[in-house]
CSV table of C-alpha atoms and ligand atoms in Angstrom, one decimal:
chain,number,residue,atom,x,y,z
A,1,UNK,CA,0.2,0.1,-0.2
A,2,UNK,CA,2.4,2.7,-1.4
A,3,UNK,CA,0.3,5.7,-0.1
A,4,UNK,CA,0.0,4.3,3.4
A,5,UNK,CA,3.7,3.7,3.5
A,6,UNK,CA,4.6,7.2,2.5
A,7,UNK,CA,2.6,8.9,5.1
A,8,UNK,CA,4.1,6.4,7.9
A,9,UNK,CA,7.5,7.4,6.6
A,10,UNK,CA,6.5,11.1,7.0
A,11,UNK,CA,5.6,10.5,10.7
A,12,UNK,CA,8.8,8.9,11.3
A,13,UNK,CA,10.5,11.6,9.2
A,14,UNK,CA,8.5,14.2,12.1
A,15,UNK,CA,9.7,12.4,15.3
A,16,UNK,CA,13.3,12.3,13.6
A,17,UNK,CA,13.2,16.1,12.9
A,18,UNK,CA,12.0,16.5,16.3
A,19,UNK,CA,13.4,14.2,18.6
A,20,UNK,CA,17.1,15.7,19.4
A,21,UNK,CA,15.1,18.5,21.4
A,22,UNK,CA,12.9,16.3,23.1
A,23,UNK,CA,13.0,12.6,24.7
A,24,UNK,CA,11.9,10.4,21.7
A,25,UNK,CA,9.7,8.3,24.2
A,26,UNK,CA,8.2,11.1,25.8
A,27,UNK,CA,7.8,12.8,22.7
A,28,UNK,CA,5.6,9.8,20.9
A,29,UNK,CA,3.6,9.1,24.5
A,30,UNK,CA,2.2,13.0,24.6
A,31,UNK,CA,1.6,12.7,21.3
A,32,UNK,CA,-0.4,10.0,21.3
A,33,UNK,CA,-2.1,11.4,24.3
A,34,UNK,CA,-3.0,14.7,22.9
A,35,UNK,CA,-4.4,12.7,19.8
A,36,UNK,CA,-6.4,10.8,21.8
A,37,UNK,CA,-7.9,13.8,24.2
A,38,UNK,CA,-8.6,15.8,21.2
A,39,UNK,CA,-10.6,13.0,19.8
A,40,UNK,CA,-12.3,12.0,22.9
A,41,UNK,CA,-13.0,15.8,24.0
A,42,UNK,CA,-14.8,16.2,20.5
A,43,UNK,CA,-17.7,13.7,21.4
A,44,UNK,CA,-17.3,12.7,25.2
A,45,UNK,CA,-18.9,15.3,26.9
A,46,UNK,CA,-18.8,13.5,30.7
A,47,UNK,CA,-14.9,13.2,30.4
A,48,UNK,CA,-14.2,16.3,28.7
A,49,UNK,CA,-13.7,18.8,31.4
A,50,UNK,CA,-11.1,16.5,33.2
A,51,UNK,CA,-9.5,15.5,29.4
A,52,UNK,CA,-9.4,19.2,28.8
A,53,UNK,CA,-7.4,20.3,31.5
A,54,UNK,CA,-5.0,17.0,31.0
A,55,UNK,CA,-4.7,18.4,27.6
A,56,UNK,CA,-3.3,21.5,28.1
A,57,UNK,CA,-1.2,20.3,30.9
A,58,UNK,CA,0.7,18.3,28.1
A,59,UNK,CA,0.7,21.0,25.5
A,60,UNK,CA,2.0,23.6,28.1
A,61,UNK,CA,5.1,21.6,28.4
A,62,UNK,CA,6.3,22.2,24.2
A,63,UNK,CA,7.0,25.2,22.1
A,64,UNK,CA,5.0,25.9,19.0
A,65,UNK,CA,7.3,23.6,16.4
A,66,UNK,CA,6.4,20.5,18.6
A,67,UNK,CA,2.7,21.7,18.9
A,68,UNK,CA,2.5,22.3,15.2
A,69,UNK,CA,4.5,18.5,14.7
A,70,UNK,CA,1.7,17.0,17.0
A,71,UNK,CA,-0.8,18.3,14.4
A,72,UNK,CA,1.1,17.0,10.9
A,73,UNK,CA,1.5,13.8,12.9
A,74,UNK,CA,-2.5,13.6,13.7
A,75,UNK,CA,-3.0,14.6,9.5
A,76,UNK,CA,-0.3,11.9,9.0
A,77,UNK,CA,-1.7,8.9,10.7
A,78,UNK,CA,-5.4,10.0,9.8
A,79,UNK,CA,-4.3,9.7,5.8
A,80,UNK,CA,-2.7,6.6,6.3
A,81,UNK,CA,-5.5,4.5,7.9
A,82,UNK,CA,-8.0,6.3,5.3
A,83,UNK,CA,-5.4,4.2,2.9
A,84,UNK,CA,-6.4,1.1,4.6
A,85,UNK,CA,-7.0,-1.0,7.4
A,86,UNK,CA,-3.5,-2.0,9.2
A,87,UNK,CA,-1.6,-1.4,12.7
A,88,UNK,CA,-0.2,1.9,11.2
A,89,UNK,CA,0.7,3.0,14.8
A,90,UNK,CA,2.1,-0.3,16.0
A,91,UNK,CA,4.1,-0.2,13.0
A,92,UNK,CA,5.5,3.3,13.7
A,93,UNK,CA,5.9,2.5,17.5
A,94,UNK,CA,8.0,-0.3,16.5
A,95,UNK,CA,10.1,1.6,13.7
A,96,UNK,CA,10.8,4.4,16.6
A,97,UNK,CA,12.7,1.8,18.8
A,98,UNK,CA,10.9,2.9,21.4
A,99,UNK,CA,8.8,-0.4,22.2
A,100,UNK,CA,9.4,-1.4,26.2
A,101,UNK,CA,10.8,-4.5,26.4
A,102,UNK,CA,9.7,-5.1,30.1
A,103,UNK,CA,6.2,-4.8,29.1
A,104,UNK,CA,6.6,-7.2,26.6
A,105,UNK,CA,5.4,-4.6,23.9
A,106,UNK,CA,6.4,-6.6,21.1
A,107,UNK,CA,3.3,-6.1,18.8
A,108,UNK,CA,1.7,-8.8,16.6
A,109,UNK,CA,2.7,-8.6,12.9
A,110,UNK,CA,-0.4,-7.5,11.3
A,111,UNK,CA,-0.5,-10.5,8.7
A,112,UNK,CA,-0.8,-12.6,11.4
A,113,UNK,CA,-3.4,-10.9,12.8
A,114,UNK,CA,-5.2,-10.7,9.8
A,115,UNK,CA,-5.0,-15.1,9.6
A,116,UNK,CA,-5.7,-15.1,13.3
A,117,UNK,CA,-9.0,-13.1,12.8
A,118,UNK,CA,-9.9,-15.2,9.7
A,119,UNK,CA,-9.6,-18.4,11.3
A,120,UNK,CA,-11.9,-16.9,14.7
A,121,UNK,CA,-14.4,-15.5,12.4
A,122,UNK,CA,-14.7,-18.2,9.8
A,123,UNK,CA,-16.4,-17.6,6.7
A,124,UNK,CA,-19.4,-14.7,5.7
A,125,UNK,CA,-22.2,-17.5,6.9
A,126,UNK,CA,-20.2,-17.9,10.6
A,127,UNK,CA,-20.1,-14.3,10.7
A,128,UNK,CA,-23.7,-14.0,9.7
A,129,UNK,CA,-24.8,-16.4,12.1
A,130,UNK,CA,-22.5,-14.8,15.1
A,131,UNK,CA,-24.1,-11.4,14.5
A,132,UNK,CA,-28.1,-13.2,14.2
A,133,UNK,CA,-31.1,-11.5,15.1
A,134,UNK,CA,-29.4,-9.4,17.6
A,135,UNK,CA,-27.7,-7.3,14.7
A,136,UNK,CA,-24.3,-7.2,16.2
A,137,UNK,CA,-21.2,-9.3,17.7
A,138,UNK,CA,-19.0,-8.4,20.1
A,139,UNK,CA,-15.1,-8.9,20.9
A,140,UNK,CA,-12.7,-8.5,23.6
A,141,UNK,CA,-9.1,-8.2,23.3
A,142,UNK,CA,-7.6,-8.1,26.8
A,143,UNK,CA,-4.1,-7.1,25.8
A,144,UNK,CA,-4.8,-5.1,23.2
A,145,UNK,CA,-1.6,-3.1,22.5
A,146,UNK,CA,-1.8,-0.9,19.8
A,147,UNK,CA,-5.0,-2.5,18.6
A,148,UNK,CA,-3.7,-4.8,15.9
A,149,UNK,CA,-6.2,-8.1,16.5
A,150,UNK,CA,-9.0,-5.6,16.9
A,151,UNK,CA,-8.4,-4.0,13.4
A,152,UNK,CA,-7.6,-7.2,11.8
A,153,UNK,CA,-11.4,-8.5,12.8
A,154,UNK,CA,-12.8,-5.3,11.4
A,155,UNK,CA,-10.9,-6.1,8.2
A,156,UNK,CA,-12.0,-9.7,8.1
A,157,UNK,CA,-15.3,-8.7,9.2
A,158,UNK,CA,-15.4,-5.9,6.3
A,159,UNK,CA,-14.1,-8.8,4.1
A,160,UNK,CA,-17.5,-11.0,4.8
A,161,UNK,CA,-19.5,-8.3,3.4
A,162,UNK,CA,-20.5,-7.0,7.0
A,163,UNK,CA,-20.2,-3.1,8.0
A,164,UNK,CA,-18.2,-3.7,10.8
A,165,UNK,CA,-19.3,0.1,12.1
A,166,UNK,CA,-22.8,-1.3,12.5
A,167,UNK,CA,-22.5,-4.9,13.7
A,168,UNK,CA,-19.3,-5.4,15.5
A,169,UNK,CA,-18.7,-3.5,18.9
A,170,UNK,CA,-15.1,-3.9,20.8
A,171,UNK,CA,-14.1,-3.9,24.3
A,172,UNK,CA,-9.9,-3.6,24.4
A,173,UNK,CA,-7.7,-3.3,27.4
A,174,UNK,CA,-4.2,-2.7,28.3
A,175,UNK,CA,-2.0,-2.0,31.3
A,176,UNK,CA,-0.5,0.8,29.4
A,177,UNK,CA,-2.1,4.0,29.0
A,178,UNK,CA,0.1,4.7,26.2
A,179,UNK,CA,-1.0,1.3,24.3
A,180,UNK,CA,-4.8,2.4,25.1
A,181,UNK,CA,-4.2,5.9,23.6
A,182,UNK,CA,-2.8,4.5,20.6
A,183,UNK,CA,-5.4,1.6,20.1
A,184,UNK,CA,-8.2,4.5,20.8
A,185,UNK,CA,-6.8,6.8,17.9
A,186,UNK,CA,-6.9,3.9,15.6
A,187,UNK,CA,-10.0,2.5,16.5
A,188,UNK,CA,-11.6,6.1,16.5
A,189,UNK,CA,-10.3,7.1,12.9
A,190,UNK,CA,-11.4,3.5,11.4
A,191,UNK,CA,-15.0,4.1,13.2
A,192,UNK,CA,-14.9,1.2,15.2
A,193,UNK,CA,-17.4,0.9,17.9
A,194,UNK,CA,-15.3,0.6,21.0
A,195,UNK,CA,-14.7,0.8,24.6
A,196,UNK,CA,-11.4,1.2,25.3
A,197,UNK,CA,-10.2,1.0,29.1
A,198,UNK,CA,-6.8,1.2,30.9
A,199,UNK,CA,-6.8,-1.5,32.8
A,200,UNK,CA,-5.7,-4.9,34.2
A,201,UNK,CA,-7.0,-7.9,32.7
A,202,UNK,CA,-5.8,-10.4,35.2
A,203,UNK,CA,-6.7,-8.5,38.4
A,204,UNK,CA,-9.8,-6.4,36.5
A,205,UNK,CA,-9.1,-3.2,38.2
A,206,UNK,CA,-9.8,-0.2,35.6
A,207,UNK,CA,-8.2,3.2,35.8
A,208,UNK,CA,-9.5,5.0,32.3
A,209,UNK,CA,-12.6,4.5,30.1
A,210,UNK,CA,-12.0,5.6,26.5
A,211,UNK,CA,-15.3,5.2,24.1
A,212,UNK,CA,-14.7,5.8,20.4
A,213,UNK,CA,-16.6,8.4,18.1
A,214,UNK,CA,-18.5,5.2,16.9
A,215,UNK,CA,-19.3,4.0,20.0
A,216,UNK,CA,-21.1,7.3,21.1
A,217,UNK,CA,-22.6,8.6,18.0
A,218,UNK,CA,-23.9,4.7,17.7
A,219,UNK,CA,-25.6,5.0,20.8
A,220,UNK,CA,-23.6,1.9,22.0
A,221,UNK,CA,-24.1,2.0,25.5
A,222,UNK,CA,-27.6,2.1,25.0
A,223,UNK,CA,-27.4,-0.6,22.6
A,224,UNK,CA,-25.3,-2.9,24.5
A,225,UNK,CA,-27.3,-2.4,27.7
A,226,UNK,CA,-30.7,-3.1,25.9
A,227,UNK,CA,-29.9,-7.0,25.0
A,228,UNK,CA,-29.1,-9.8,26.6
A,229,UNK,CA,-27.1,-12.3,24.9
A,230,UNK,CA,-27.9,-15.7,26.1
A,231,UNK,CA,-24.8,-17.7,27.5
A,232,UNK,CA,-22.5,-19.1,24.9
A,233,UNK,CA,-23.5,-17.0,21.9
A,234,UNK,CA,-22.4,-14.0,19.7
A,235,UNK,CA,-19.0,-13.6,20.7
A,236,UNK,CA,-14.9,-13.1,20.0
A,237,UNK,CA,-13.0,-12.9,23.8
A,238,UNK,CA,-11.0,-14.6,25.9
A,239,UNK,CA,-11.5,-13.1,29.5
A,240,UNK,CA,-14.5,-11.4,31.3
A,241,UNK,CA,-14.9,-7.9,30.9
A,242,UNK,CA,-13.7,-5.9,33.9
A,243,UNK,CA,-16.5,-5.0,35.9
A,244,UNK,CA,-15.9,-1.6,37.1
A,245,UNK,CA,-17.8,0.8,35.0
A,246,UNK,CA,-17.6,4.3,34.7
A,247,UNK,CA,-20.8,6.4,36.4
A,248,UNK,CA,-22.3,7.3,32.7
A,249,UNK,CA,-22.1,3.5,31.4
A,250,UNK,CA,-25.1,1.6,32.4
A,251,UNK,CA,-23.6,-1.7,34.2
A,252,UNK,CA,-24.4,-4.0,31.5
A,253,UNK,CA,-22.8,-2.1,28.6
A,254,UNK,CA,-19.4,-3.8,29.5
A,255,UNK,CA,-20.2,-7.2,30.3
A,256,UNK,CA,-22.7,-9.9,29.3
A,257,UNK,CA,-23.6,-13.6,30.4
A,258,UNK,CA,-21.3,-16.0,28.1
A,259,UNK,CA,-20.1,-13.2,25.8
A,260,UNK,CA,-16.9,-14.7,24.1
A,261,UNK,CA,-15.0,-14.2,20.8
A,262,UNK,CA,-11.3,-15.2,21.2
A,263,UNK,CA,-9.0,-12.7,19.7
A,264,UNK,CA,-5.4,-14.5,20.7
B,301,SAM,C1,2.8,-9.0,23.3
B,301,SAM,S1,2.0,-7.4,23.4
B,301,SAM,C2,0.5,-8.0,22.1
B,301,SAM,C3,-0.5,-7.0,21.9
B,301,SAM,C4,-1.7,-7.1,21.0
B,301,SAM,N1,-2.5,-7.8,21.7
B,301,SAM,C5,-1.1,-7.6,19.4
B,301,SAM,O1,-1.2,-8.3,19.2
B,301,SAM,O2,-0.2,-6.7,18.7
B,301,SAM,C6,1.1,-7.7,24.7
B,301,SAM,C7,0.3,-6.3,25.7
B,301,SAM,O3,-0.2,-6.8,26.7
B,301,SAM,C8,-0.1,-5.7,27.9
B,301,SAM,N2,-0.1,-6.3,29.2
B,301,SAM,C9,0.6,-6.9,30.0
B,301,SAM,N3,0.0,-7.3,31.1
B,301,SAM,C10,-1.4,-6.9,30.9
B,301,SAM,C11,-2.6,-7.0,31.7
B,301,SAM,N4,-2.3,-7.7,33.1
B,301,SAM,N5,-3.5,-6.3,31.4
B,301,SAM,C12,-3.5,-5.7,30.4
B,301,SAM,N6,-2.8,-5.8,29.4
B,301,SAM,C13,-1.6,-6.3,29.8
B,301,SAM,C14,1.0,-4.9,27.4
B,301,SAM,O4,1.1,-3.7,27.9
B,301,SAM,C15,1.2,-5.0,26.0
B,301,SAM,O5,0.7,-4.0,25.0
Protein backbone atom coordinates (compact mmCIF):
# COMPACT_ATOMS: atom_id res chain seq x y z
CA UNK A 1 0.00 0.00 0.00
CA UNK A 2 2.37 2.76 -1.25
CA UNK A 3 0.36 5.78 -0.07
CA UNK A 4 0.04 4.33 3.43
CA UNK A 5 3.80 3.67 3.51
CA UNK A 6 4.43 7.27 2.48
CA UNK A 7 2.36 8.64 5.39
CA UNK A 8 4.08 6.27 7.83
CA UNK A 9 7.48 7.44 6.57
CA UNK A 10 6.35 11.06 6.99
CA UNK A 11 5.49 10.40 10.65
CA UNK A 12 8.89 8.78 11.24
CA UNK A 13 10.59 11.80 9.64
CA UNK A 14 8.65 14.17 11.88
CA UNK A 15 9.81 12.32 15.00
CA UNK A 16 13.38 12.20 13.67
CA UNK A 17 13.36 15.95 12.97
CA UNK A 18 12.06 16.81 16.46
CA UNK A 19 13.58 13.95 18.47
CA UNK A 20 16.86 15.75 19.18
CA UNK A 21 15.07 18.50 21.16
CA UNK A 22 12.97 16.14 23.30
CA UNK A 23 13.12 12.68 24.77
CA UNK A 24 11.72 10.53 21.95
CA UNK A 25 9.77 8.20 24.24
CA UNK A 26 8.10 11.12 26.02
CA UNK A 27 7.50 12.98 22.75
CA UNK A 28 5.72 9.98 21.22
CA UNK A 29 3.69 9.25 24.38
CA UNK A 30 2.56 12.87 24.72
CA UNK A 31 1.72 13.08 21.02
CA UNK A 32 -0.48 9.95 21.26
CA UNK A 33 -2.22 11.20 24.40
CA UNK A 34 -2.91 14.62 22.85
CA UNK A 35 -4.42 13.08 19.74
CA UNK A 36 -6.54 10.69 21.84
CA UNK A 37 -7.68 13.60 24.03
CA UNK A 38 -8.62 15.73 21.00
CA UNK A 39 -10.76 12.94 19.58
CA UNK A 40 -12.37 12.09 22.91
CA UNK A 41 -13.10 15.72 23.71
CA UNK A 42 -15.02 16.13 20.47
CA UNK A 43 -17.58 13.48 21.49
CA UNK A 44 -17.33 12.36 25.12
CA UNK A 45 -18.96 15.18 27.04
CA UNK A 46 -18.77 13.37 30.40
CA UNK A 47 -14.98 13.07 30.31
CA UNK A 48 -14.31 16.38 28.56
CA UNK A 49 -13.80 18.72 31.56
CA UNK A 50 -10.98 16.63 33.05
CA UNK A 51 -9.53 15.78 29.66
CA UNK A 52 -9.41 19.46 28.61
CA UNK A 53 -7.32 20.16 31.71
CA UNK A 54 -5.04 17.25 30.87
CA UNK A 55 -4.73 18.44 27.24
CA UNK A 56 -3.49 21.89 28.26
CA UNK A 57 -1.20 20.42 30.90
CA UNK A 58 0.63 18.41 28.20
CA UNK A 59 0.60 21.12 25.51
CA UNK A 60 2.07 23.55 28.06
CA UNK A 61 5.29 21.53 28.14
CA UNK A 62 6.06 22.17 24.45
CA UNK A 63 7.08 25.04 22.19
CA UNK A 64 5.20 26.00 19.04
CA UNK A 65 7.18 23.82 16.55
CA UNK A 66 6.52 20.72 18.66
CA UNK A 67 2.79 21.49 18.94
CA UNK A 68 2.63 22.01 15.16
CA UNK A 69 4.41 18.69 14.71
CA UNK A 70 1.71 16.93 16.79
CA UNK A 71 -0.95 18.27 14.43
CA UNK A 72 1.07 17.10 11.43
CA UNK A 73 1.44 13.62 12.95
CA UNK A 74 -2.34 13.49 13.50
CA UNK A 75 -2.94 14.41 9.85
CA UNK A 76 -0.45 11.83 8.54
CA UNK A 77 -1.94 9.04 10.72
CA UNK A 78 -5.44 9.97 9.55
CA UNK A 79 -4.35 9.78 5.91
CA UNK A 80 -2.46 6.51 6.48
CA UNK A 81 -5.58 4.85 7.94
CA UNK A 82 -7.69 6.43 5.20
CA UNK A 83 -5.59 4.36 2.77
CA UNK A 84 -6.62 1.08 4.40
CA UNK A 85 -6.99 -0.97 7.58
CA UNK A 86 -3.60 -1.70 9.14
CA UNK A 87 -1.77 -1.38 12.45
CA UNK A 88 -0.22 1.94 11.44
CA UNK A 89 0.69 3.10 14.96
CA UNK A 90 2.04 -0.29 16.05
CA UNK A 91 4.31 -0.15 13.02
CA UNK A 92 5.45 3.41 13.79
CA UNK A 93 5.98 2.56 17.47
CA UNK A 94 8.18 -0.39 16.55
CA UNK A 95 10.10 1.56 13.89
CA UNK A 96 10.87 4.30 16.41
CA UNK A 97 12.42 1.58 18.60
CA UNK A 98 10.72 2.75 21.77
CA UNK A 99 8.73 -0.41 22.44
CA UNK A 100 9.16 -1.41 26.05
CA UNK A 101 10.84 -4.78 26.33
CA UNK A 102 10.00 -5.02 30.05
CA UNK A 103 6.27 -4.81 29.38
CA UNK A 104 6.38 -7.25 26.48
CA UNK A 105 5.30 -4.66 23.97
CA UNK A 106 6.22 -6.54 20.85
CA UNK A 107 3.16 -6.19 18.71
CA UNK A 108 1.99 -9.06 16.53
CA UNK A 109 2.79 -8.57 12.82
CA UNK A 110 -0.37 -7.46 11.04
CA UNK A 111 -0.35 -10.39 8.59
CA UNK A 112 -0.47 -12.79 11.57
CA UNK A 113 -3.36 -10.79 13.08
CA UNK A 114 -5.23 -11.07 9.78
CA UNK A 115 -4.75 -14.83 9.71
CA UNK A 116 -5.86 -15.18 13.36
CA UNK A 117 -8.92 -13.01 12.80
CA UNK A 118 -9.87 -15.07 9.77
CA UNK A 119 -9.56 -18.32 11.73
CA UNK A 120 -11.54 -16.85 14.65
CA UNK A 121 -14.39 -15.47 12.59
CA UNK A 122 -14.66 -18.10 9.86
CA UNK A 123 -16.45 -17.27 6.61
CA UNK A 124 -19.30 -14.90 5.76
CA UNK A 125 -21.95 -17.42 6.87
CA UNK A 126 -20.35 -17.93 10.28
CA UNK A 127 -20.00 -14.17 10.72
CA UNK A 128 -23.64 -13.64 9.80
CA UNK A 129 -24.70 -16.39 12.22
CA UNK A 130 -22.72 -14.75 15.04
CA UNK A 131 -24.39 -11.44 14.37
CA UNK A 132 -27.78 -13.14 14.20
CA UNK A 133 -31.01 -11.45 15.12
CA UNK A 134 -29.36 -9.21 17.69
CA UNK A 135 -27.67 -7.32 14.88
CA UNK A 136 -24.13 -7.22 16.20
CA UNK A 137 -21.28 -9.27 17.58
CA UNK A 138 -18.97 -8.25 20.43
CA UNK A 139 -15.21 -8.77 20.61
CA UNK A 140 -12.95 -8.61 23.65
CA UNK A 141 -9.18 -7.91 23.46
CA UNK A 142 -7.67 -8.13 26.97
CA UNK A 143 -4.11 -7.04 26.02
CA UNK A 144 -4.71 -4.84 23.01
CA UNK A 145 -1.40 -3.04 22.48
CA UNK A 146 -1.98 -0.65 19.59
CA UNK A 147 -5.04 -2.66 18.54
CA UNK A 148 -3.72 -4.79 15.67
CA UNK A 149 -5.90 -7.81 16.46
CA UNK A 150 -9.05 -5.69 16.54
CA UNK A 151 -8.20 -3.87 13.32
CA UNK A 152 -7.59 -7.21 11.58
CA UNK A 153 -10.93 -8.48 12.91
CA UNK A 154 -12.69 -5.41 11.51
CA UNK A 155 -11.01 -6.04 8.17
CA UNK A 156 -12.13 -9.68 8.12
CA UNK A 157 -15.68 -8.70 9.09
CA UNK A 158 -15.70 -6.18 6.23
CA UNK A 159 -14.32 -8.79 3.80
CA UNK A 160 -17.29 -10.98 4.80
CA UNK A 161 -19.54 -8.25 3.40
CA UNK A 162 -20.57 -6.91 6.82
CA UNK A 163 -20.26 -3.29 7.91
CA UNK A 164 -18.15 -3.51 11.08
CA UNK A 165 -19.03 0.11 11.91
CA UNK A 166 -22.62 -1.02 12.57
CA UNK A 167 -22.34 -4.71 13.48
CA UNK A 168 -19.20 -5.12 15.59
CA UNK A 169 -18.54 -3.79 19.08
CA UNK A 170 -15.15 -4.10 20.76
CA UNK A 171 -14.01 -3.93 24.38
CA UNK A 172 -10.21 -3.61 24.51
CA UNK A 173 -7.97 -3.41 27.58
CA UNK A 174 -4.31 -2.67 28.14
CA UNK A 175 -2.39 -2.03 31.32
CA UNK A 176 -0.29 0.64 29.60
CA UNK A 177 -2.06 3.95 28.99
CA UNK A 178 0.10 4.74 25.98
CA UNK A 179 -1.01 1.50 24.29
CA UNK A 180 -4.61 2.45 25.04
CA UNK A 181 -4.10 5.89 23.47
CA UNK A 182 -2.71 4.28 20.31
CA UNK A 183 -5.52 1.72 20.10
CA UNK A 184 -8.12 4.40 20.77
CA UNK A 185 -6.78 6.66 18.00
CA UNK A 186 -6.77 3.83 15.45
CA UNK A 187 -10.24 2.55 16.40
CA UNK A 188 -11.59 6.10 16.36
CA UNK A 189 -10.16 6.91 12.91
CA UNK A 190 -11.44 3.60 11.51
CA UNK A 191 -14.84 4.27 13.13
CA UNK A 192 -14.84 1.02 15.10
CA UNK A 193 -17.41 1.11 17.93
CA UNK A 194 -15.21 0.48 20.96
CA UNK A 195 -14.75 0.91 24.69
CA UNK A 196 -11.01 1.03 25.36
CA UNK A 197 -9.90 0.60 28.97
CA UNK A 198 -6.68 1.28 30.84
CA UNK A 199 -6.74 -1.63 33.22
CA UNK A 200 -5.35 -4.94 34.34
CA UNK A 201 -7.08 -7.87 32.68
CA UNK A 202 -5.81 -10.26 35.35
CA UNK A 203 -6.92 -8.36 38.46
CA UNK A 204 -9.86 -6.69 36.61
CA UNK A 205 -8.87 -3.28 38.00
CA UNK A 206 -9.66 -0.38 35.67
CA UNK A 207 -8.32 3.19 35.60
CA UNK A 208 -9.55 4.99 32.46
CA UNK A 209 -12.40 4.49 29.99
CA UNK A 210 -12.21 5.73 26.42
CA UNK A 211 -15.25 5.52 24.15
CA UNK A 212 -14.73 5.93 20.42
CA UNK A 213 -16.84 8.35 18.39
CA UNK A 214 -18.48 5.33 16.72
CA UNK A 215 -19.49 4.03 20.18
CA UNK A 216 -20.94 7.35 21.32
CA UNK A 217 -22.53 8.50 18.06
CA UNK A 218 -23.92 5.00 17.44
CA UNK A 219 -25.64 4.97 20.86
CA UNK A 220 -23.79 1.77 21.80
CA UNK A 221 -24.08 2.21 25.57
CA UNK A 222 -27.87 1.98 25.23
CA UNK A 223 -27.69 -0.63 22.47
CA UNK A 224 -25.54 -2.94 24.62
CA UNK A 225 -27.54 -2.32 27.77
CA UNK A 226 -30.82 -3.11 26.02
CA UNK A 227 -29.79 -6.45 24.57
CA UNK A 228 -29.27 -9.46 26.79
CA UNK A 229 -27.14 -12.13 25.18
CA UNK A 230 -27.84 -15.82 25.77
CA UNK A 231 -24.91 -17.64 27.41
CA UNK A 232 -22.38 -19.05 24.95
CA UNK A 233 -23.51 -17.00 21.97
CA UNK A 234 -22.28 -14.13 19.82
CA UNK A 235 -18.75 -13.47 21.00
CA UNK A 236 -15.02 -13.11 20.19
CA UNK A 237 -13.01 -12.97 23.52
CA UNK A 238 -10.69 -14.52 26.03
CA UNK A 239 -11.37 -12.99 29.41
CA UNK A 240 -14.37 -11.51 31.22
CA UNK A 241 -14.75 -7.78 30.82
CA UNK A 242 -13.54 -5.80 33.89
CA UNK A 243 -16.54 -5.12 36.07
CA UNK A 244 -15.86 -1.57 37.27
CA UNK A 245 -17.64 0.86 34.99
CA UNK A 246 -17.69 4.64 34.79
CA UNK A 247 -20.74 6.27 36.29
CA UNK A 248 -22.25 7.31 32.97
CA UNK A 249 -22.15 3.80 31.46
CA UNK A 250 -25.06 1.41 32.10
CA UNK A 251 -23.69 -1.60 34.03
CA UNK A 252 -24.65 -4.11 31.38
CA UNK A 253 -22.86 -2.21 28.61
CA UNK A 254 -19.45 -3.74 29.10
CA UNK A 255 -20.34 -7.15 30.36
CA UNK A 256 -22.90 -9.71 29.46
CA UNK A 257 -23.33 -13.36 30.29
CA UNK A 258 -21.32 -15.73 28.13
CA UNK A 259 -20.01 -13.21 25.64
CA UNK A 260 -16.80 -14.68 24.22
CA UNK A 261 -15.09 -14.39 20.77
CA UNK A 262 -11.36 -15.02 21.30
CA UNK A 263 -8.86 -12.72 19.63
CA UNK A 264 -5.61 -14.36 20.73
C1 LIG B 1 2.74 -8.72 23.30
S1 LIG B 1 1.74 -7.23 23.42
C2 LIG B 1 0.43 -7.75 22.35
C3 LIG B 1 -0.44 -6.61 21.89
C4 LIG B 1 -1.52 -6.98 20.86
N1 LIG B 1 -2.48 -7.94 21.39
C5 LIG B 1 -0.89 -7.53 19.60
O1 LIG B 1 -1.06 -8.72 19.35
O2 LIG B 1 -0.25 -6.78 18.86
C6 LIG B 1 1.11 -7.45 25.03
C7 LIG B 1 0.33 -6.25 25.60
O3 LIG B 1 -0.27 -6.69 26.81
C8 LIG B 1 -0.25 -5.62 27.72
N2 LIG B 1 -0.40 -6.23 29.06
C9 LIG B 1 0.51 -6.92 29.78
N3 LIG B 1 -0.02 -7.34 30.94
C10 LIG B 1 -1.31 -6.93 30.95
C11 LIG B 1 -2.39 -7.06 31.88
N4 LIG B 1 -2.25 -7.71 33.03
N5 LIG B 1 -3.59 -6.50 31.57
C12 LIG B 1 -3.76 -5.84 30.41
N6 LIG B 1 -2.77 -5.68 29.49
C13 LIG B 1 -1.56 -6.21 29.76
C14 LIG B 1 1.06 -4.92 27.47
O4 LIG B 1 1.05 -3.57 27.91
C15 LIG B 1 1.17 -5.04 25.94
O5 LIG B 1 0.65 -3.89 25.29
